[in-house]
């Protein structure tokens, strides 16, 4: 069903793709995402994104400005200033080809690692707010509490309680000096120009200053939970180190730097999974149960755990 927001977002994309009322402007508009936190449509080579309700305009402009000034790492926006559509800030972007989820053997781990290393070594070109990784983790816990009872919720909340205050967005992080993406996963990479250009990072909503290790936390968490094969984790970590990434030591044990962020992302992902299961009244699937089992283990040992904390 087409909502007023989707209809007007489609119009923004068409107008940007065909500013001179090109006859081709009647082409198909594709909805790429329609969630409470983001609605995204594509027309031709243009993407229009409606950001989360309540997004701070000044912070978003700073993030857009940063994307425009870090070429070769972040996908630059088509326009420097968001517009307001149905009370939502909307930005325009060039379309890039995403990672193919059906071709896991071709996952661009090395490209992701190299882009992160370059981002983390970049001096922010403009003043930026904190990256929003811990804030998103805290929101996942809030969503879990609001979803109603579920037998897995206790393990997740106990694991959450073992994290330091900064990882729960209750205090500033100990090292908040790096330019961070804030929500790194393979869905945040596209090839631009499509379909065969270089890989670039997209989605600046969580971009900001923070501990660089947070950007490695999702693949680290999936590796620690046994959901990311060791060879893929090794490819990613080796490429990050080879590119001079500052989040971990150049050699030796990386886990002291990654332990807290990896725990936090495990809890965040498990909280979202349990909340969805509770809302749908269904049992956890195999991957979701694996994440909850990891939380159960973390909840019993608050001290630092080795890399296989989920086993």
Short mmCIF file of N, CA and C in Angstrom, two decimals, residues 190-258:
data_model
loop_
_atom_site.label_atom_id
_atom_site.label_comp_id
_atom_site.label_asym_id
_atom_site.label_seq_id
_atom_site.Cartn_x
_atom_site.Cartn_y
_atom_site.Cartn_z
N UNK A 190 28.07 -0.38 -0.85
CA UNK A 190 27.55 -0.42 -2.22
C UNK A 190 28.68 -0.15 -3.19
N UNK A 191 28.50 -0.63 -4.41
CA UNK A 191 29.42 -0.28 -5.50
C UNK A 191 28.88 0.95 -6.21
N UNK A 192 29.73 1.98 -6.33
CA UNK A 192 29.30 3.18 -7.03
C UNK A 192 30.48 3.75 -7.82
N UNK A 193 30.28 4.11 -9.09
CA UNK A 193 29.01 4.03 -9.82
C UNK A 193 28.56 2.58 -10.02
N UNK A 194 27.24 2.39 -9.95
CA UNK A 194 26.68 1.05 -10.16
C UNK A 194 26.86 0.67 -11.62
N UNK A 195 27.12 -0.63 -11.90
CA UNK A 195 27.13 -1.72 -10.94
C UNK A 195 28.53 -2.16 -10.53
N UNK A 196 29.60 -1.58 -11.10
CA UNK A 196 30.93 -2.16 -10.91
C UNK A 196 31.96 -1.17 -10.42
N UNK A 197 31.53 -0.08 -9.78
CA UNK A 197 32.47 0.88 -9.26
C UNK A 197 33.13 0.39 -7.98
N UNK A 198 33.89 1.23 -7.30
CA UNK A 198 34.52 0.82 -6.04
C UNK A 198 33.48 0.70 -4.93
N UNK A 199 33.81 -0.09 -3.94
CA UNK A 199 32.95 -0.20 -2.77
C UNK A 199 33.03 1.09 -1.95
N UNK A 200 31.89 1.54 -1.43
CA UNK A 200 31.82 2.71 -0.56
C UNK A 200 30.86 2.41 0.59
N UNK A 201 31.05 3.11 1.70
CA UNK A 201 30.16 2.98 2.84
C UNK A 201 28.95 3.91 2.69
N UNK A 202 27.78 3.42 3.07
CA UNK A 202 26.57 4.23 3.03
C UNK A 202 25.98 4.34 4.44
N UNK A 203 24.92 5.15 4.55
CA UNK A 203 24.14 5.30 5.78
C UNK A 203 24.93 6.06 6.84
N UNK A 204 24.74 7.37 6.87
CA UNK A 204 25.49 8.22 7.79
C UNK A 204 24.73 8.51 9.09
N UNK A 205 23.59 7.87 9.30
CA UNK A 205 22.75 8.21 10.45
C UNK A 205 23.46 8.05 11.78
N UNK A 206 24.40 7.13 11.88
CA UNK A 206 25.08 6.87 13.15
C UNK A 206 26.52 7.36 13.14
N UNK A 207 26.93 8.02 12.08
CA UNK A 207 28.30 8.51 11.92
C UNK A 207 28.65 9.51 13.02
N UNK A 208 29.87 9.43 13.53
CA UNK A 208 30.29 10.39 14.54
C UNK A 208 31.58 9.96 15.20
N UNK A 209 31.91 10.63 16.29
CA UNK A 209 33.14 10.34 17.02
C UNK A 209 32.89 9.24 18.06
N UNK A 210 33.83 8.34 18.17
CA UNK A 210 33.68 7.25 19.12
C UNK A 210 34.89 6.34 19.12
N UNK A 211 34.81 5.22 19.82
CA UNK A 211 35.89 4.23 19.81
C UNK A 211 35.85 3.43 18.51
N UNK A 212 36.95 3.40 17.79
CA UNK A 212 36.98 2.73 16.49
C UNK A 212 36.59 1.26 16.59
N UNK A 213 36.86 0.63 17.73
CA UNK A 213 36.58 -0.80 17.87
C UNK A 213 35.11 -1.12 17.68
N UNK A 214 34.22 -0.13 17.92
CA UNK A 214 32.79 -0.41 17.76
C UNK A 214 32.46 -0.81 16.33
N UNK A 215 33.17 -0.27 15.36
CA UNK A 215 32.88 -0.58 13.96
C UNK A 215 33.27 -2.00 13.59
N UNK A 216 34.11 -2.64 14.39
CA UNK A 216 34.50 -4.03 14.15
C UNK A 216 33.63 -5.00 14.96
N UNK A 217 32.72 -4.45 15.75
CA UNK A 217 32.05 -5.26 16.76
C UNK A 217 31.08 -6.26 16.17
N UNK A 218 30.36 -5.90 15.10
CA UNK A 218 29.37 -6.84 14.59
C UNK A 218 30.03 -8.09 14.01
N UNK A 219 31.00 -7.97 13.09
CA UNK A 219 31.64 -9.21 12.64
C UNK A 219 32.36 -9.94 13.77
N UNK A 220 32.93 -9.19 14.73
CA UNK A 220 33.58 -9.85 15.86
C UNK A 220 32.56 -10.64 16.68
N UNK A 221 31.39 -10.06 16.90
CA UNK A 221 30.36 -10.74 17.67
C UNK A 221 29.88 -12.00 16.94
N UNK A 222 29.65 -11.88 15.65
CA UNK A 222 29.19 -13.05 14.91
C UNK A 222 30.25 -14.15 14.88
N UNK A 223 31.51 -13.76 14.80
CA UNK A 223 32.59 -14.75 14.88
C UNK A 223 32.60 -15.42 16.26
N UNK A 224 32.50 -14.60 17.31
CA UNK A 224 32.53 -15.14 18.66
C UNK A 224 31.34 -16.05 18.94
N UNK A 225 30.22 -15.78 18.29
CA UNK A 225 29.02 -16.61 18.47
C UNK A 225 29.02 -17.84 17.56
N UNK A 226 30.02 -17.97 16.73
CA UNK A 226 30.08 -19.10 15.81
C UNK A 226 29.24 -18.93 14.57
N UNK A 227 28.80 -17.68 14.29
CA UNK A 227 27.94 -17.44 13.13
C UNK A 227 28.71 -16.92 11.92
N UNK A 228 29.95 -16.49 12.12
CA UNK A 228 30.82 -16.06 11.02
C UNK A 228 32.00 -17.01 10.98
N UNK A 229 32.22 -17.68 9.85
CA UNK A 229 33.32 -18.65 9.77
C UNK A 229 34.67 -18.01 10.10
N UNK A 230 35.56 -18.75 10.76
CA UNK A 230 36.86 -18.20 11.14
C UNK A 230 37.65 -17.62 9.98
N UNK A 231 37.57 -18.26 8.79
CA UNK A 231 38.36 -17.74 7.67
C UNK A 231 37.86 -16.36 7.22
N UNK A 232 36.54 -16.12 7.30
CA UNK A 232 36.02 -14.81 6.92
C UNK A 232 36.41 -13.75 7.94
N UNK A 233 36.35 -14.13 9.22
CA UNK A 233 36.80 -13.20 10.26
C UNK A 233 38.28 -12.87 10.08
N UNK A 234 39.09 -13.88 9.77
CA UNK A 234 40.52 -13.66 9.58
C UNK A 234 40.78 -12.75 8.39
N UNK A 235 40.04 -12.95 7.31
CA UNK A 235 40.18 -12.07 6.14
C UNK A 235 39.91 -10.62 6.52
N UNK A 236 38.83 -10.41 7.26
CA UNK A 236 38.43 -9.06 7.66
C UNK A 236 39.48 -8.44 8.58
N UNK A 237 39.87 -9.15 9.63
CA UNK A 237 40.82 -8.61 10.60
C UNK A 237 42.18 -8.36 9.96
N UNK A 238 42.65 -9.30 9.14
CA UNK A 238 43.95 -9.15 8.49
C UNK A 238 43.96 -7.94 7.57
N UNK A 239 42.88 -7.75 6.80
CA UNK A 239 42.82 -6.61 5.90
C UNK A 239 42.76 -5.29 6.67
N UNK A 240 42.05 -5.27 7.78
CA UNK A 240 41.98 -4.05 8.59
C UNK A 240 43.36 -3.69 9.13
N UNK A 241 44.07 -4.68 9.64
CA UNK A 241 45.41 -4.42 10.16
C UNK A 241 46.35 -4.00 9.03
N UNK A 242 46.27 -4.64 7.89
CA UNK A 242 47.15 -4.30 6.78
C UNK A 242 46.93 -2.88 6.30
N UNK A 243 45.71 -2.37 6.46
CA UNK A 243 45.40 -1.01 6.04
C UNK A 243 45.69 0.02 7.14
N UNK A 244 46.30 -0.43 8.23
CA UNK A 244 46.66 0.50 9.28
C UNK A 244 45.53 0.90 10.19
N UNK A 245 44.51 0.07 10.30
CA UNK A 245 43.38 0.40 11.17
C UNK A 245 43.80 0.51 12.62
N UNK A 246 43.39 1.57 13.32
CA UNK A 246 43.86 1.82 14.69
C UNK A 246 43.05 1.16 15.80
N UNK A 247 41.98 0.46 15.46
CA UNK A 247 41.10 -0.07 16.51
C UNK A 247 41.71 -1.21 17.30
N UNK A 248 42.64 -1.94 16.68
CA UNK A 248 43.27 -3.10 17.32
C UNK A 248 44.78 -3.00 17.13
N UNK A 249 45.55 -3.71 17.95
CA UNK A 249 47.01 -3.72 17.75
C UNK A 249 47.36 -4.28 16.38
N UNK A 250 48.53 -3.88 15.87
CA UNK A 250 48.96 -4.33 14.54
C UNK A 250 49.19 -5.82 14.49
N UNK A 251 49.48 -6.45 15.61
CA UNK A 251 49.61 -7.90 15.68
C UNK A 251 49.27 -8.34 17.10
N UNK A 252 49.25 -9.64 17.30
CA UNK A 252 48.93 -10.16 18.61
C UNK A 252 47.43 -10.27 18.84
N UNK A 253 47.05 -10.37 20.11
CA UNK A 253 45.66 -10.61 20.48
C UNK A 253 44.84 -9.34 20.29
N UNK A 254 43.80 -9.43 19.46
CA UNK A 254 42.93 -8.27 19.22
C UNK A 254 41.79 -8.19 20.21
N UNK A 255 41.54 -9.30 20.95
CA UNK A 255 40.29 -9.37 21.68
C UNK A 255 40.16 -8.42 22.86
N UNK A 256 41.22 -8.05 23.57
CA UNK A 256 41.02 -7.06 24.63
C UNK A 256 40.39 -5.76 24.12
N UNK A 257 40.69 -5.37 22.89
CA UNK A 257 40.10 -4.14 22.33
C UNK A 257 38.67 -4.36 21.86
N UNK A 258 38.33 -5.59 21.48
CA UNK A 258 37.04 -5.86 20.86
C UNK A 258 36.00 -6.46 21.80
#
